[in-house]
mmCIF file of C-alpha atoms in Angstrom:
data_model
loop_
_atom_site.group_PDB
_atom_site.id
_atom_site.type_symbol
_atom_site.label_atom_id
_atom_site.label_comp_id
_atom_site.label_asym_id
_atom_site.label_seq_id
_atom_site.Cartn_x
_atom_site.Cartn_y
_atom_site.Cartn_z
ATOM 1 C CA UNK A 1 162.366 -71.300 -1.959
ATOM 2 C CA UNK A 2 161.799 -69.880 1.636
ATOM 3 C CA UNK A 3 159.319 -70.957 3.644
ATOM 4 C CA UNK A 4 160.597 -67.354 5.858
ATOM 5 C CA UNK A 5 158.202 -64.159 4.048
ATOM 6 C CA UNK A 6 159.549 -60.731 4.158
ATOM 7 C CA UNK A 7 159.041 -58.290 1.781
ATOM 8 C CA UNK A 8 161.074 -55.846 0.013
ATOM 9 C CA UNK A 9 159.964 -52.216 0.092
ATOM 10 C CA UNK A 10 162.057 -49.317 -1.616
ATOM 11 C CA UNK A 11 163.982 -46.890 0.590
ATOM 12 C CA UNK A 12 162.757 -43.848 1.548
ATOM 13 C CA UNK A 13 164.498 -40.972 2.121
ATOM 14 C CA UNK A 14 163.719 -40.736 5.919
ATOM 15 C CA UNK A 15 165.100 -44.506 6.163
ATOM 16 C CA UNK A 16 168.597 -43.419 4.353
ATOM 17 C CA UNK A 17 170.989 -42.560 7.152
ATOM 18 C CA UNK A 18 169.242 -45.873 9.611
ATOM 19 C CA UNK A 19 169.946 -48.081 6.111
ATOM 20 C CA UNK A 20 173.466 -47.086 6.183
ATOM 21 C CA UNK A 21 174.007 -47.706 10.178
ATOM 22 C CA UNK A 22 172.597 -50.709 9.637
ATOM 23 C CA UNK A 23 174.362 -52.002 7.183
ATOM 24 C CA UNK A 24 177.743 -51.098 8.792
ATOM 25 C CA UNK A 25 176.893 -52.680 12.429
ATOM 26 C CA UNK A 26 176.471 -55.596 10.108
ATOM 27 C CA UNK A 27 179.632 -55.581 8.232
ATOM 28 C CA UNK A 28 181.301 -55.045 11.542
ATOM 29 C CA UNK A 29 179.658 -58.040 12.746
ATOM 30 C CA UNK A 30 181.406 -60.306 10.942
ATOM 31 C CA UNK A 31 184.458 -58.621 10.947
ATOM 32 C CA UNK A 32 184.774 -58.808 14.600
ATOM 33 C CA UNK A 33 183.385 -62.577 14.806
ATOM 34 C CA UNK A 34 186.160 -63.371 12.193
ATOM 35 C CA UNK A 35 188.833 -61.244 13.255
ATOM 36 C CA UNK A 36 187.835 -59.339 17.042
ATOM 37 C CA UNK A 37 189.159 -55.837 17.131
ATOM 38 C CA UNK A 38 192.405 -56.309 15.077
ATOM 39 C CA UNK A 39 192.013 -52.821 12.964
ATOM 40 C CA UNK A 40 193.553 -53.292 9.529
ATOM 41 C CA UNK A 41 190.276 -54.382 8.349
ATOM 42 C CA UNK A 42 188.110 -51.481 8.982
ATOM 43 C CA UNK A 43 187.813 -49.014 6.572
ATOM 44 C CA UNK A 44 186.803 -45.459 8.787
ATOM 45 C CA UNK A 45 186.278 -45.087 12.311
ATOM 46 C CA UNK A 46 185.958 -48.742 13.033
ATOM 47 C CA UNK A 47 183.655 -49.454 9.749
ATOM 48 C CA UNK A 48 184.388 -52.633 7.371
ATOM 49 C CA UNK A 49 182.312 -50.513 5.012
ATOM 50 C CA UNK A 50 182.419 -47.271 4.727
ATOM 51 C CA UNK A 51 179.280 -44.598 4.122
ATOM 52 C CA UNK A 52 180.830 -43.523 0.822
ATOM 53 C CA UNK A 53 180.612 -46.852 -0.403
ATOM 54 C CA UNK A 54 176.994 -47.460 0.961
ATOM 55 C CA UNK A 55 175.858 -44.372 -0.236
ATOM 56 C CA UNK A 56 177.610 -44.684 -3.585
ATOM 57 C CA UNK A 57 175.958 -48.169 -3.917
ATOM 58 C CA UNK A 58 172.071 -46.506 -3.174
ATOM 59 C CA UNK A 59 172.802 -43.686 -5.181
ATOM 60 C CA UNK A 60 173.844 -45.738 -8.143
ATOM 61 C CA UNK A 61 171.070 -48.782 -7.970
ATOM 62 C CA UNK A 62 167.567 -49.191 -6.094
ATOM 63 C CA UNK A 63 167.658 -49.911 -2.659
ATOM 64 C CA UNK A 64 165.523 -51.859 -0.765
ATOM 65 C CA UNK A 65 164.587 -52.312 2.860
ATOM 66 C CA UNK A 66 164.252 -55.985 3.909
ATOM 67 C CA UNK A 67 161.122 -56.158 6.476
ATOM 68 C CA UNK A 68 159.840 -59.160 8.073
ATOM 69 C CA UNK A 69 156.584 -58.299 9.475
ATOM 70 C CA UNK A 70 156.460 -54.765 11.027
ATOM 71 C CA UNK A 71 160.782 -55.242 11.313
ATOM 72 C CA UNK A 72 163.419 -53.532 9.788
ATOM 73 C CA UNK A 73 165.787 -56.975 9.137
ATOM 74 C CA UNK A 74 168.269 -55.724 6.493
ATOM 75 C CA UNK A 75 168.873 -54.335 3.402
ATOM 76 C CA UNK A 76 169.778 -54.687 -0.012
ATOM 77 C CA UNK A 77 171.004 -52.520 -3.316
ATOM 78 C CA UNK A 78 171.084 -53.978 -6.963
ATOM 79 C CA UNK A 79 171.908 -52.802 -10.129
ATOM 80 C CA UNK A 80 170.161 -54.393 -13.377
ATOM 81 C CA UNK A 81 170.984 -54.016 -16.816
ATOM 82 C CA UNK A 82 169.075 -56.317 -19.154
ATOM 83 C CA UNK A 83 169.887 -59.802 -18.285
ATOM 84 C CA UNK A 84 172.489 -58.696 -16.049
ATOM 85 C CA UNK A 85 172.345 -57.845 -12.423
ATOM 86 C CA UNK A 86 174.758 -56.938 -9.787
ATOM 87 C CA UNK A 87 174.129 -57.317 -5.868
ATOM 88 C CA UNK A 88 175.605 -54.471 -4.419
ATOM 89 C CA UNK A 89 174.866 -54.789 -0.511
ATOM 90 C CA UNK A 90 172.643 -57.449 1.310
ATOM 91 C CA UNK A 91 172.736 -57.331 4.877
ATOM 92 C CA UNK A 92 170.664 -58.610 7.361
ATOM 93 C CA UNK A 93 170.613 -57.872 11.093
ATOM 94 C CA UNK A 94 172.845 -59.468 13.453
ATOM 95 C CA UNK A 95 169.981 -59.622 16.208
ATOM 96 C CA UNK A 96 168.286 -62.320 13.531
ATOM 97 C CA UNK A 97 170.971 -64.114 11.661
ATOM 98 C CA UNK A 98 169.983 -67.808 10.572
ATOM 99 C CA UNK A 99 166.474 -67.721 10.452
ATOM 100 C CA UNK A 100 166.206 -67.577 6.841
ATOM 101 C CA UNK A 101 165.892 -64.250 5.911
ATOM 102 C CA UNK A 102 169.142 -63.257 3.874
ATOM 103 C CA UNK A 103 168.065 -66.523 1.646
ATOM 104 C CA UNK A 104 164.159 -65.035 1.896
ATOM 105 C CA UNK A 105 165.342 -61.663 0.133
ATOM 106 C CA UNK A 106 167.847 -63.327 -2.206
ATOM 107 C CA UNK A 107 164.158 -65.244 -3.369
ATOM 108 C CA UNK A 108 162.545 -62.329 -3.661
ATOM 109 C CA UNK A 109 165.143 -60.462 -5.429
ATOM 110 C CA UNK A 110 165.304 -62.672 -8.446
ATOM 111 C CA UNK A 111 161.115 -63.186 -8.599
ATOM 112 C CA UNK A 112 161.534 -59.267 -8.474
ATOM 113 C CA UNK A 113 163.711 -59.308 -11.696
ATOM 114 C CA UNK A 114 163.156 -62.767 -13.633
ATOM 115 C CA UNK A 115 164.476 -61.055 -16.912
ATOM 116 C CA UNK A 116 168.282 -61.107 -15.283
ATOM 117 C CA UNK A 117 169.518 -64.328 -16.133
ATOM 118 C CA UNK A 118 173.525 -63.450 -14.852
ATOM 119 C CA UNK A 119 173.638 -62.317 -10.808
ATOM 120 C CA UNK A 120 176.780 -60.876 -10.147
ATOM 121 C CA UNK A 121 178.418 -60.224 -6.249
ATOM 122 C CA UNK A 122 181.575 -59.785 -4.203
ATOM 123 C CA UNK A 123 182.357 -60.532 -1.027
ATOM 124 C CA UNK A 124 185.859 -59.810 1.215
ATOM 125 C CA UNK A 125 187.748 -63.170 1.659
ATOM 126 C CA UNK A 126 187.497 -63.510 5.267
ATOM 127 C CA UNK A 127 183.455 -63.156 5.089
ATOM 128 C CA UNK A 128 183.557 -66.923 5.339
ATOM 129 C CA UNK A 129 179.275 -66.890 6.493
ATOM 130 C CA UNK A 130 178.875 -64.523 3.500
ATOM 131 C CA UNK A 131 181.252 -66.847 1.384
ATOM 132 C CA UNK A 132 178.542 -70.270 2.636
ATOM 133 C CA UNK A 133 175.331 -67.864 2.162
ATOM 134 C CA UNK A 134 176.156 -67.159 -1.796
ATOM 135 C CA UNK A 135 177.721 -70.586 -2.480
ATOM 136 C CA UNK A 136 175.544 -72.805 -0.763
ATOM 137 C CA UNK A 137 172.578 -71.402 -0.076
ATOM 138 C CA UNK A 138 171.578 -68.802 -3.118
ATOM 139 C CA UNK A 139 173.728 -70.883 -6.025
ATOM 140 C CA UNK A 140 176.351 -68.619 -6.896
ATOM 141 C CA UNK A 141 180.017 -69.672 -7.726
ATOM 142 C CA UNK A 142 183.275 -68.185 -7.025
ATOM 143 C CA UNK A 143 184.969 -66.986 -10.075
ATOM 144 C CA UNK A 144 187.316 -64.656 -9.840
ATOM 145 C CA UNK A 145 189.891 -63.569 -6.632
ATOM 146 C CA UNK A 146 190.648 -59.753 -6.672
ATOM 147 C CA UNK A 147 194.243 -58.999 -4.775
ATOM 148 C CA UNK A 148 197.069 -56.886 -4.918
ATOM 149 C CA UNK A 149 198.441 -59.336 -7.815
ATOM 150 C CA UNK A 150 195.081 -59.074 -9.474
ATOM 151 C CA UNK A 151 193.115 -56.083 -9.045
ATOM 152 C CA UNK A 152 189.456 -55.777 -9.853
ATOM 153 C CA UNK A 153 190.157 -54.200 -13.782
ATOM 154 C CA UNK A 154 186.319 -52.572 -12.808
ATOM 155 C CA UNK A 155 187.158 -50.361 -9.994
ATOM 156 C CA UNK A 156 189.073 -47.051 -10.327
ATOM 157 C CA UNK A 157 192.015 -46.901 -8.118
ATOM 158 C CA UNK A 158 190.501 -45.063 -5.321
ATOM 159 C CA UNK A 159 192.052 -46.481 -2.399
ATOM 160 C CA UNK A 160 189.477 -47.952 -0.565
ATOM 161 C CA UNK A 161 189.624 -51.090 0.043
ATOM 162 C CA UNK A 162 186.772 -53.507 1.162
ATOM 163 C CA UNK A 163 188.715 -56.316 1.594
ATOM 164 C CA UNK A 164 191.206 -55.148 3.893
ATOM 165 C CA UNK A 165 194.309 -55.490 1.866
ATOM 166 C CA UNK A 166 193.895 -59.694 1.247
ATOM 167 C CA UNK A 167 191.085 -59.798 -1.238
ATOM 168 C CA UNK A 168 187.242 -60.378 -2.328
ATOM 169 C CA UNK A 169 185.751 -62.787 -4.007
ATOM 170 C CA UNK A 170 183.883 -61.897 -7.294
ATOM 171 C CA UNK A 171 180.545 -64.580 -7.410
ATOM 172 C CA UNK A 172 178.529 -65.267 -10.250
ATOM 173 C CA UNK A 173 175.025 -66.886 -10.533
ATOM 174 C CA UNK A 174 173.962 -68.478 -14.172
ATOM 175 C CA UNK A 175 170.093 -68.790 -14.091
ATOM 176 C CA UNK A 176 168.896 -71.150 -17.269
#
């Protein structure tokens, strides 16, 4: 557990369009520690991820609003289905990255839904502090690689791409 408290609070409707800038000056982030400014990662206008997705992913799950204290420190969206869950987005500010609070809302998350028993995420290959963060910090394993040779069979053919071309990484949590 995290010694770090935060709380999750649902979005509200005021918070939406914030949530998604958030969320994207995030993803581009760690794009740009990973790659700096070489473009054939970005989805739109210089975005790893791009609104339709975000808003897709609120508009199909429950969104949540990480705070720690009075602060607006991230975000997350999940999707539950009986013992089944799937993390859409969790993003945490760049301004406060290792202090504990990605790990703080992944705690919260499952005390918030102790009936799922199977936590389901992806992740875009090159996301190598998201990649750490799921494996070695929440429990999750890697168990699938989506690519051009092996497409996610979940996803419509839409043409967006999160991974930039090279793949994500499909991660699974088993809780006993």
């Amino acid at each position: 557990m995290s010694d770090i408290i935060i709380s999750l609070v649902p979005l509200q409707q005021e918070d939406r369009e914030q949530f998604i800038l958030d969320n994207q000056e995030a993803f581009r982030y760690g794009a740009l520690e990973e790659f700096g400014r070489r473009d054939e990662h970005f989805e739109e206008d210089g975005e790893i991820i791009s609104r339709e997705t975000i808003e897709q992913s609120i508009n199909s799950g429950k969104a949540y609003r990480i705070m720690l204290g009075d602060v607006k420190a991230g975000g997350v969206v999940i999707r539950t289905d009986g013992d089944r869950g799937d993390l859409e987005l969790l993003f945490v500010s760049p301004h406060i990255h290792s202090r504990g609070v990605g790990y703080a809302a992944w705690c919260e998350i499952e005390k918030l839904h102790p009936e799922v028993r199977v936590w389901e995420t992806v992740t875009p290959y090159f996301e190598t502090r998201n990649i750490h963060f799921y494996v070695n910090k929440c429990g999750f394993h890697i168990v699938e690689f989506y690519n051009a040779h092996h497409p996610d069979p979940h996803e419509p053919d839409t043409g967006e791409d999160l991974s930039g071309g090279d793949g994500l990484f499909r991660f699974e949590k088993v809780i006993e």
